[in-house]
XYZ file of C-alpha atoms in Angstrom:
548
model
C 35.888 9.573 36.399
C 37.415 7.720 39.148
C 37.035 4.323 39.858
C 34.852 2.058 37.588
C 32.481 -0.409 38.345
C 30.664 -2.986 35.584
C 27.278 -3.175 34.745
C 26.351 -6.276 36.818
C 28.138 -4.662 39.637
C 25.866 -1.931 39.487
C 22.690 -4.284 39.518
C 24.101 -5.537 42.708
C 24.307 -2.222 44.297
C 21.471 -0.290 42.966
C 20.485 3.110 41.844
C 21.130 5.227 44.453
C 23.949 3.330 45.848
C 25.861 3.151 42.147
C 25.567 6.751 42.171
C 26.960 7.075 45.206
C 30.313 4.894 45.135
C 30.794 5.450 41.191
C 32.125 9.517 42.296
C 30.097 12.469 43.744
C 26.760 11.959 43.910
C 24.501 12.863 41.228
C 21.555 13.942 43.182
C 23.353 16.485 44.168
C 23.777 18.501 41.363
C 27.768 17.845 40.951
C 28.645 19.632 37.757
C 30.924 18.014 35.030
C 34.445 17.570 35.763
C 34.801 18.930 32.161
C 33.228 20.740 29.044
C 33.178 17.605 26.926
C 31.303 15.611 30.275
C 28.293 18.021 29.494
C 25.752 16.340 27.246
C 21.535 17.454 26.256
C 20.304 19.943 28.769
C 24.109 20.093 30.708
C 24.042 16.367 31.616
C 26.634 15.550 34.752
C 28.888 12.950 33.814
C 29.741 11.990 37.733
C 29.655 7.934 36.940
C 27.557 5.503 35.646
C 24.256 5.119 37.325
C 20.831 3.782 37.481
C 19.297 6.551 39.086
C 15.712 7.060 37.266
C 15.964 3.653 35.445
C 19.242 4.554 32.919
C 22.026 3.516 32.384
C 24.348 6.485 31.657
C 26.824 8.478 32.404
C 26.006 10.122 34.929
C 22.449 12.180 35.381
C 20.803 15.154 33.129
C 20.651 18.104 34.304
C 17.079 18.521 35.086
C 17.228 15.361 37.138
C 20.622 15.470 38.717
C 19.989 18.803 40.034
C 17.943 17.571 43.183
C 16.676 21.332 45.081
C 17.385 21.008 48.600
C 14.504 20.300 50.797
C 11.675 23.135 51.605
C 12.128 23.430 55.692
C 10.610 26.752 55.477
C 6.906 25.652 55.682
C 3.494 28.313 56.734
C 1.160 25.696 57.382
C 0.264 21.864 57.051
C -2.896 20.755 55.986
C -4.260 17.278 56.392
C -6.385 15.015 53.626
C -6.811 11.306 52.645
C -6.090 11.891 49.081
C -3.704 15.311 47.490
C -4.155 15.474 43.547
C -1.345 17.211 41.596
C -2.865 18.562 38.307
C -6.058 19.712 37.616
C -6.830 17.797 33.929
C -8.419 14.974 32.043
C -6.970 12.228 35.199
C -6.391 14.750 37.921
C -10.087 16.397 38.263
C -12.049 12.604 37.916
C -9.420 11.143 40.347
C -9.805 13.905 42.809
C -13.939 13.816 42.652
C -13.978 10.298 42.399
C -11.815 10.091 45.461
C -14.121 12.486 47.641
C -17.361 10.607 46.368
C -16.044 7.261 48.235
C -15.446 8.938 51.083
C -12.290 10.723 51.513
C -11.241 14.299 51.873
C -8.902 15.482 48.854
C -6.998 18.601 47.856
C -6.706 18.930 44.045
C -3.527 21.097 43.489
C -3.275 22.954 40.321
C -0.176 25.278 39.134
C -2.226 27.340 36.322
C -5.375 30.127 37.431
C -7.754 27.271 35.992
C -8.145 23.772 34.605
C -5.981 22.571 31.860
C -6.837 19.898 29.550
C -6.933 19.310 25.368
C -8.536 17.551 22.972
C -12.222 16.667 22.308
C -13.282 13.251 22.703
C -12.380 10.485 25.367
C -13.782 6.700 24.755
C -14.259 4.141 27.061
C -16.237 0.252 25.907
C -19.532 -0.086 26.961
C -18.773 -3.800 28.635
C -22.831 -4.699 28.857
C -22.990 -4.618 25.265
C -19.772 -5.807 24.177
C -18.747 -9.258 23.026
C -15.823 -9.943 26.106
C -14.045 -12.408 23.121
C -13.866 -8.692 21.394
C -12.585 -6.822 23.961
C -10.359 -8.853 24.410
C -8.839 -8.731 20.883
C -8.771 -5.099 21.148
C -6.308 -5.130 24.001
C -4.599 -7.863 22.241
C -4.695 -4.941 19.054
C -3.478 -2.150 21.370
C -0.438 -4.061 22.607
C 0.160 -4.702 18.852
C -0.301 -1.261 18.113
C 2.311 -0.321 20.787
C 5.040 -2.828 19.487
C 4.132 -5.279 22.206
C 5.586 -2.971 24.876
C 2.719 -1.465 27.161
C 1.572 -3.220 30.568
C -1.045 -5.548 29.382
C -2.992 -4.874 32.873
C -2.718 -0.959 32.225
C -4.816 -1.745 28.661
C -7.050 -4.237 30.696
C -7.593 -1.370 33.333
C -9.085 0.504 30.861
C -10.939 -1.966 28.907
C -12.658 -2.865 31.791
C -13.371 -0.010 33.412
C -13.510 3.000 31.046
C -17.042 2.447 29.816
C -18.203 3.299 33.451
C -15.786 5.950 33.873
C -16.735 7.854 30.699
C -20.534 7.796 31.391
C -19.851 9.222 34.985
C -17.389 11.883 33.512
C -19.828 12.711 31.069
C -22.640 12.893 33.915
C -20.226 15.077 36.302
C -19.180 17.173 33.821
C -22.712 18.143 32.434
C -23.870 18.685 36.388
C -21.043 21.030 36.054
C -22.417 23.084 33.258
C -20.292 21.618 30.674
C -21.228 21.137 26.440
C -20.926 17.525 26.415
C -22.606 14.705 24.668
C -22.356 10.589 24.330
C -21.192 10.096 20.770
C -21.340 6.095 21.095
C -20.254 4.482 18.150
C -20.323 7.196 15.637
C -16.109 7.468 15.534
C -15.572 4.414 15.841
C -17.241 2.453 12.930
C -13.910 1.818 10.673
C -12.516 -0.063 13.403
C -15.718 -2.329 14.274
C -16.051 -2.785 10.158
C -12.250 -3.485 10.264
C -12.038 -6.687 12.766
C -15.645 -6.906 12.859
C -16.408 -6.453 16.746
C -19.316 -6.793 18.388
C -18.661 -4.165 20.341
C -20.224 -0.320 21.684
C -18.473 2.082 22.895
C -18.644 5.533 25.351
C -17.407 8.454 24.064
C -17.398 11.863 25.749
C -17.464 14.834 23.511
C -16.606 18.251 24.423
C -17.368 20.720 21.808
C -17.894 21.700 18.731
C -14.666 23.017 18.372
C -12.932 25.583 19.566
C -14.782 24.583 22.806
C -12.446 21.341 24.554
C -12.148 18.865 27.463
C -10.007 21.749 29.109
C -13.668 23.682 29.118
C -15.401 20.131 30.372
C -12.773 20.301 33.538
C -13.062 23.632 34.406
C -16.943 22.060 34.104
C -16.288 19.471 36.622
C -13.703 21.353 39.021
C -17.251 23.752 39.956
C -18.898 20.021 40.577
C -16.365 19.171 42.651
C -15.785 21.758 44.319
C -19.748 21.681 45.260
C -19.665 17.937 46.612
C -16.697 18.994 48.703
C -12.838 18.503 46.644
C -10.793 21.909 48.123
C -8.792 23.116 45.115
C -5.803 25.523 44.707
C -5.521 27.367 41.889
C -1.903 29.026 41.046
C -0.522 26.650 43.313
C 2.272 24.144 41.536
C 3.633 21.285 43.951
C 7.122 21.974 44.579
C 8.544 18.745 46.366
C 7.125 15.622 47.778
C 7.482 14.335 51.334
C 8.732 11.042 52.119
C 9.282 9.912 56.059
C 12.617 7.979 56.884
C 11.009 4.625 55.349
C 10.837 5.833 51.916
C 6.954 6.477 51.631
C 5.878 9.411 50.491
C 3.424 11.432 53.045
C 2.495 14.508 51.025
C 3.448 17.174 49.116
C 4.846 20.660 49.707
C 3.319 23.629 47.310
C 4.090 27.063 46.726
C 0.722 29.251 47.185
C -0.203 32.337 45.464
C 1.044 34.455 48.849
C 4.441 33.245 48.021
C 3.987 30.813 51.106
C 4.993 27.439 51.279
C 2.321 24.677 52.339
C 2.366 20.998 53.008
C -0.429 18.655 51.872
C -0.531 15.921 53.961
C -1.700 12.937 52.345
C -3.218 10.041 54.775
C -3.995 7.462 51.448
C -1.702 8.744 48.583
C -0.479 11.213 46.591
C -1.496 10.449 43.089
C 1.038 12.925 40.134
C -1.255 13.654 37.092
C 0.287 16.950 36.017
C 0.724 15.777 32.196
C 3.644 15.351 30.155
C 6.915 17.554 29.341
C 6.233 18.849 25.963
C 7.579 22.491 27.556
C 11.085 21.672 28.910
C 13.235 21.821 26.665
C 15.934 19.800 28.161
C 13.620 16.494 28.677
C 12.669 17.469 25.405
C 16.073 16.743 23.614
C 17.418 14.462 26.109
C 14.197 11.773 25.562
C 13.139 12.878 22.141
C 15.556 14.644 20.248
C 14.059 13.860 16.931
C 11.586 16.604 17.629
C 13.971 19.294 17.973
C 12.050 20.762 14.649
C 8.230 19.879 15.616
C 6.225 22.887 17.594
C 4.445 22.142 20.601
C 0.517 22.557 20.662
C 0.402 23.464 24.739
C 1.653 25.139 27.105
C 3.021 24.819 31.255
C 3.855 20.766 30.296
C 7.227 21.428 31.846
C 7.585 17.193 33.559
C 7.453 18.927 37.102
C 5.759 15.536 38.223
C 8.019 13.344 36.153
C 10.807 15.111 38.124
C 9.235 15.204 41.397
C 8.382 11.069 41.244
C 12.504 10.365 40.179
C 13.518 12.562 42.985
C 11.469 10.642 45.572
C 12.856 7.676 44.409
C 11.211 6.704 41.053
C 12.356 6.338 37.774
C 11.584 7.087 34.100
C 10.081 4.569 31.084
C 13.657 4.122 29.266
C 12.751 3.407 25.725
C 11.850 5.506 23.339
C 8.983 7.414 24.394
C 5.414 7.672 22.511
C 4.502 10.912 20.997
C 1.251 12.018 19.272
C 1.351 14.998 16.700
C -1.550 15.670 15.138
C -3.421 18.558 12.803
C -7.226 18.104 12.967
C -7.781 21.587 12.338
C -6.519 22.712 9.012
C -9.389 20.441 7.493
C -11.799 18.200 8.059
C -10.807 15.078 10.858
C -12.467 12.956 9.004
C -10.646 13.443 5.741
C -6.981 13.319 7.745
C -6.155 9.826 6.742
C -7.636 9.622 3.009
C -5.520 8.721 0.462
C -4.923 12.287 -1.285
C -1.745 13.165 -3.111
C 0.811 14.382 -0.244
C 3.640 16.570 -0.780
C 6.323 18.391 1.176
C 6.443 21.773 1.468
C 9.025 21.700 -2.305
C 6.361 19.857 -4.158
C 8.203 16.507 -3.489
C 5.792 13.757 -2.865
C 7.316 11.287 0.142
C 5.239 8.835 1.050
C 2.453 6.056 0.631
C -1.475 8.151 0.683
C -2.960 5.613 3.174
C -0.280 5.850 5.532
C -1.660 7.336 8.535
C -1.822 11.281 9.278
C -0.322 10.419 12.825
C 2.783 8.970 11.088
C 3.450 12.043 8.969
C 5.714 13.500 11.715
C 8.351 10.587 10.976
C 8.760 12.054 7.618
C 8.792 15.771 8.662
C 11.641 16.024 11.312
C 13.823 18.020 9.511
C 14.458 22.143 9.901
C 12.734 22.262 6.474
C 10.484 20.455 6.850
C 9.323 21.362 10.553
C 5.933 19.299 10.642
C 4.461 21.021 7.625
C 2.622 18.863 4.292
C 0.086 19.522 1.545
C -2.785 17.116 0.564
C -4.091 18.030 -2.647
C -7.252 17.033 -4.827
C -9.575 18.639 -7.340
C -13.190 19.389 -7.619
C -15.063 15.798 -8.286
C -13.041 14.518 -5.134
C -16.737 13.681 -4.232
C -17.225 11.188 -6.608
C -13.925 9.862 -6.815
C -12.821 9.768 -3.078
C -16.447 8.289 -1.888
C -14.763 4.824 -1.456
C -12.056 6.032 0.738
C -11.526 5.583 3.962
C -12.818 8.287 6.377
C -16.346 10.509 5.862
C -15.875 12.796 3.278
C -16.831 17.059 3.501
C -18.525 18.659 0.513
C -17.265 21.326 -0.875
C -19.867 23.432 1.262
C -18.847 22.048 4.287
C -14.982 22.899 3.711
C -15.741 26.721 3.193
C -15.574 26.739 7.036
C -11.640 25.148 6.919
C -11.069 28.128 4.054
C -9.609 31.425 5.478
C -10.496 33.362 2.111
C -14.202 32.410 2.786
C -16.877 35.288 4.375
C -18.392 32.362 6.882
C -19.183 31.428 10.443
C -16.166 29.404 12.000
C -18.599 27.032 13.448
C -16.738 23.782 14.915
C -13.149 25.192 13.801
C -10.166 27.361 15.519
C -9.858 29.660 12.857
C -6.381 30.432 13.571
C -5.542 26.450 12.774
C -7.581 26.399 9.542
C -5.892 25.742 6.126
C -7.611 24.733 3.581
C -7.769 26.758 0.037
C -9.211 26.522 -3.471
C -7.899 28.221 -6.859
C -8.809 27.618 -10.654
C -5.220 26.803 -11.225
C -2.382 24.809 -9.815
C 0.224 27.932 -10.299
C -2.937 29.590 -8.236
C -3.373 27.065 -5.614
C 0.830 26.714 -5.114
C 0.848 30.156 -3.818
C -1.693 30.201 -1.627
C -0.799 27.167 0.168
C 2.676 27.864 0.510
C 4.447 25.600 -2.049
C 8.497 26.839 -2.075
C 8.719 24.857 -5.694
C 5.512 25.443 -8.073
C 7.449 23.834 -10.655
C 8.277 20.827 -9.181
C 4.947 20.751 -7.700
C 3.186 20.597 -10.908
C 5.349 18.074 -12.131
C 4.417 15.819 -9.400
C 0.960 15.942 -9.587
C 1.816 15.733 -13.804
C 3.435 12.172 -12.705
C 0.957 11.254 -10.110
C -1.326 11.679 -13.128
C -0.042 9.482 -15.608
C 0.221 6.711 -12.730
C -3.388 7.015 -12.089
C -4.215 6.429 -15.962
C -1.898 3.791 -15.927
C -3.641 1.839 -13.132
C -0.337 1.181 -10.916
C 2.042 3.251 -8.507
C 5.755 2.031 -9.319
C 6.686 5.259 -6.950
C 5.118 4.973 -3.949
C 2.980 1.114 -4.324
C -0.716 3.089 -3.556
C -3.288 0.658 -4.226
C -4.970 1.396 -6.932
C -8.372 1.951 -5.719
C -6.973 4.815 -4.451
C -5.175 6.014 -7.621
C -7.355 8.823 -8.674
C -6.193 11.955 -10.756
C -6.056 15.550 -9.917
C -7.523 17.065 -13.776
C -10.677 18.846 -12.686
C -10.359 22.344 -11.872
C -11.019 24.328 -9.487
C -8.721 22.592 -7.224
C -8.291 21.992 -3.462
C -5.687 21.606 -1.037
C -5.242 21.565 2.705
C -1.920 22.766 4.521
C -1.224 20.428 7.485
C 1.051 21.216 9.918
C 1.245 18.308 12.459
C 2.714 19.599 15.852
C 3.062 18.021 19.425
C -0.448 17.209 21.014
C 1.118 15.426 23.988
C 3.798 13.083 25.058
C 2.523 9.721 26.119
C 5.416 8.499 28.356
C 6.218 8.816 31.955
C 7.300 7.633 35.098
C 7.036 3.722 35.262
C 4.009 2.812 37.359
C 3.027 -1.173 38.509
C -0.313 -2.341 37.491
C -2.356 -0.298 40.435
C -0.420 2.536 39.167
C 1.728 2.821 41.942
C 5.071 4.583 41.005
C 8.317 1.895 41.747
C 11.791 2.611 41.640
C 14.642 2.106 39.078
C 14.736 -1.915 41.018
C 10.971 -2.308 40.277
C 9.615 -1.673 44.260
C 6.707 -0.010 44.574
C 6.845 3.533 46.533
C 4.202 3.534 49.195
C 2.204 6.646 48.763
C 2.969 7.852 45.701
C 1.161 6.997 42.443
C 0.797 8.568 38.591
C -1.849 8.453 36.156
C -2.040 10.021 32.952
C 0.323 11.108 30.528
C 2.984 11.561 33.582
C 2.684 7.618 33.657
C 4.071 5.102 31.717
C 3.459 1.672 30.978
C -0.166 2.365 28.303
C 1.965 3.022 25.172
C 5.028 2.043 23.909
C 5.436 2.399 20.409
C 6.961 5.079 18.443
C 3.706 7.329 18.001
C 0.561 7.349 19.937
C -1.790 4.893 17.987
C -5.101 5.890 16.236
C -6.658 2.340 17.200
C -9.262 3.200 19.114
C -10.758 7.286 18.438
C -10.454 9.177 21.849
C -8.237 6.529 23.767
C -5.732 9.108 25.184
C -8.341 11.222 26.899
C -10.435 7.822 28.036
C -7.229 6.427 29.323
C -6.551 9.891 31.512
C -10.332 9.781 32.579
C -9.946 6.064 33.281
C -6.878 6.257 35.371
C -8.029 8.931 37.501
C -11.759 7.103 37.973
C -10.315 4.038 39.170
C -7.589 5.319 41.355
C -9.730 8.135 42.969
C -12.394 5.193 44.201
C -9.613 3.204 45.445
C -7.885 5.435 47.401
C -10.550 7.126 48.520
C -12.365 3.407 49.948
C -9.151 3.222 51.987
């Protein structure tokens, strides 16, 4: 590998030039001197660097293969303010932007608006007790493991109650299906630290309606006020001048033509996270090699576009959220009903969270997939549990053997069944062990009527036995919903390189962006924070740069 250099010797010298003197340059796209130098995705093993914020051997592939600059350019257009990424951040920052007074180009790679999920919550601050809110971000860094920028959670603490009611107003002006729901998800957490505290929550639905359907909404409002969007357009490479800030952004348009999007105020990435590429994939989480991805086109073109303009990448383990909301009821996700694997094997505590069940379900067998199971009077024994219980009319809708209306439900994602018998019920949800299943709901059983889990250490409130046929279960299969890390951003959300300096010009918001989560999953805290966060973001940068 050449010559070697230490550690603090490369703090001394800096990303790019540690690249540089530790052998050929890793920008470049230098392959491995050998077979064994390749690592995840056909890393380059060309020194140790601290190109996007790591400390490694050399680059990976995706990043180290810097494409040579576009010099064949059709056209420039000028604007203020260029948006990359027409979802939850990108469409608010881009109409936010235009309604304080600047001139913005909103730049989107797909035919339309892309966006997922339902509901997006901000804190109505008026009627809010600021001793609260202030717990709540105090909660959220807890949440996190104590590693997100305090003053990206204050951001949106502060701010997101305004920037939910204006999304929701926009949106609606736009045509879309969207309503306030207030406080209505939020209840177990107000009961739990017992906040005086209200709350704004979008709502785009019923189901299989989405935000992506509330942008596409807002994109036709914008686009009336005055925001010029490109459809089947992706950004291909930013533009920096010889000091380093960026100026713009060069796209490829649907003539096959190369543009450049001058940017007067900024450039602000919010093209979403990197679910899609497979190499980022392995190379930052490679314990979900096994877990399916809900979307589509999340392929970190902005994550890589930010590093090669200088930025870097959040090095710690990065936040993920898998979910299934859609095989039954949301609100009966996280109660206490007997899990199993896929075998019949029961694996963990009832009340741990359903957004933890993805820890337990890495493997190739296992790939994501768990059964809850309970039996006909789960009405009467489940009605202290946490969550809001579904009758047993309501769950005919979450049953694919049922002759109804899929009202509020993507019938391809339902799962829920009902049988007479457990041999009956096995089959149709799957089970690869009905023996072993029945034995473990036999055990479970005989712990209930013995008041006390010596397995698993479920309270026993929650210890309630599965005896009275017919008998339910729901088939969850939790699966990538997004990836909540990103390029690190300073507290105005300005991207900074691998030494911490802000990047004039350049800024990222939304999943693309780091520095919100931090913990190992995406936390359930607060109902709708993910999409609030994105709408927040984008609200609050839009005004800014578009007042400059």
């Amino acid at each position: 590998m050449g010559q070697s250099f230490s550690r603090r010797d490369l703090f001394k010298l800096g990303g790019v030039a540690a690249a540089s003197v530790a052998g050929a340059s890793a920008l470049a796209g230098c392959g491995p001197k050998s077979a064994e130098a390749k690592g995840y995705g056909g890393a380059t093993t060309t020194g140790t660097t601290t190109e996007a914020g790591h400390f490694r051997d050399g680059l990976p592939g995706f990043l180290a293969n810097k494409p040579d600059p576009i010099t064949k350019i059709a056209e420039e257009r000028d604007y203020d303010v260029v948006v990359i990424g027409a979802g939850s951040p990108g469409v608010p920052c881009a109409l936010a932007a235009l309604e304080a007074g600047a001139s913005v180009a909103l730049l989107q790679k797909e035919a339309e608006a892309s966006a997922h999920g339902n509901s997006g919550s901000g804190i109505d601050l008026e009627n809010s007790d600021p001793s609260h809110v202030a717990h709540l971000i105090g909660q959220l860094m807890t949440d996190s493991q104590h590693r997100p920028n305090r003053a990206l959670i204050e951001m949106w603490a502060q701010n997101s109650g305004e920037a939910v009611k204006w999304v929701i107003e926009k949106s609606a002006a736009g045509g879309a299906q969207v309503i306030d729901q207030g406080n209505a998800q939020h209840m177990p957490l107000i009961k739990k630290f017992g906040y005086n505290m209200s709350f704004v929550t979008s709502f785009f639905g019923p189901k299989p309606y989405c935000t992506g359907d509330g942008m596409k909404a807002m994109c036709k409002q914008a686009e009336s006020e005055g925001v010029e969007i490109f459809y089947s357009t992706p950004a291909k490479q930013l533009v920096t001048d010889k000091d380093g800030r960026v100026t713009g952004v060069i796209a490829l348009m649907p003539d096959h033509t190369y543009v450049k999007f001058n940017a007067r105020n900024g450039v602000v990435v919010a093209s979403g996270d990197y679910q899609n590429d497979e190499e980022m994939l392995k190379y930052y989480l490679p314990d979900l090699q096994y877990l399916d991805q809900k979307q589509h086109g999340r392929t970190g073109d902005g994550h890589k576009m930010v590093v090669w303009a200088g930025g870097c990448i959040e090095d710690f383990g990065h936040t993920k959220m898998l979910h299934d909301f859609d095989a039954g009821p949301a609100s009966m996700c996280d109660m206490p009903f007997l899990r199993m694997k896929m075998d019949g094997e029961r694996f963990c505590r009832e009340d741990t969270e359903m957004s933890l069940m993805n820890c337990y379900l890495r493997s190739e067998k296992d790939r994501g997939n768990y059964i809850e199971v309970f039996d006909s009077a789960y009405m009467e024994k489940a009605a202290a549990f946490p969550g809001k219980l579904v009758d047993p009319e309501g769950l005919r809708v979450y049953m694919p053997e049922e002759d109804v209306e899929r009202k509020a439900v993507i019938p391809t994602m339902i799962g829920t069944y009902k049988a007479d018998t457990l041999d009956e019920l096995a089959e149709k949800l799957g089970v690869t062990d009905v023996a072993n299943f029945k034995k473990t709901i036999a055990r479970f059983n005989e712990l209930c009527a013995n008041g006390a889990d010596v397995d698993f250490g479920l309270k026993p409130d929650y210890l309630k036995t599965i005896d009275t046929p017919p008998y339910y279960g729901i088939h969850r299969h939790v699966r990538m919903s997004a990836l909540c890390s990103g390029v690190k951003v300073n507290d105005d959300l300005q991207c900074v390189t691998p030494e911490g300096e802000a990047i004039p010009g350049l800024y990222a918001i939304g999943n693309v962006a780091g520095g919100f989560y931090g913990g190992i999953d995406y936390p359930l805290t607060v109902f709708g924070l993910n999409l609030g966060h994105n709408y927040t973001q984008g609200y609050v940068l839009g005004k800014r740069l578009g007042a400059m």
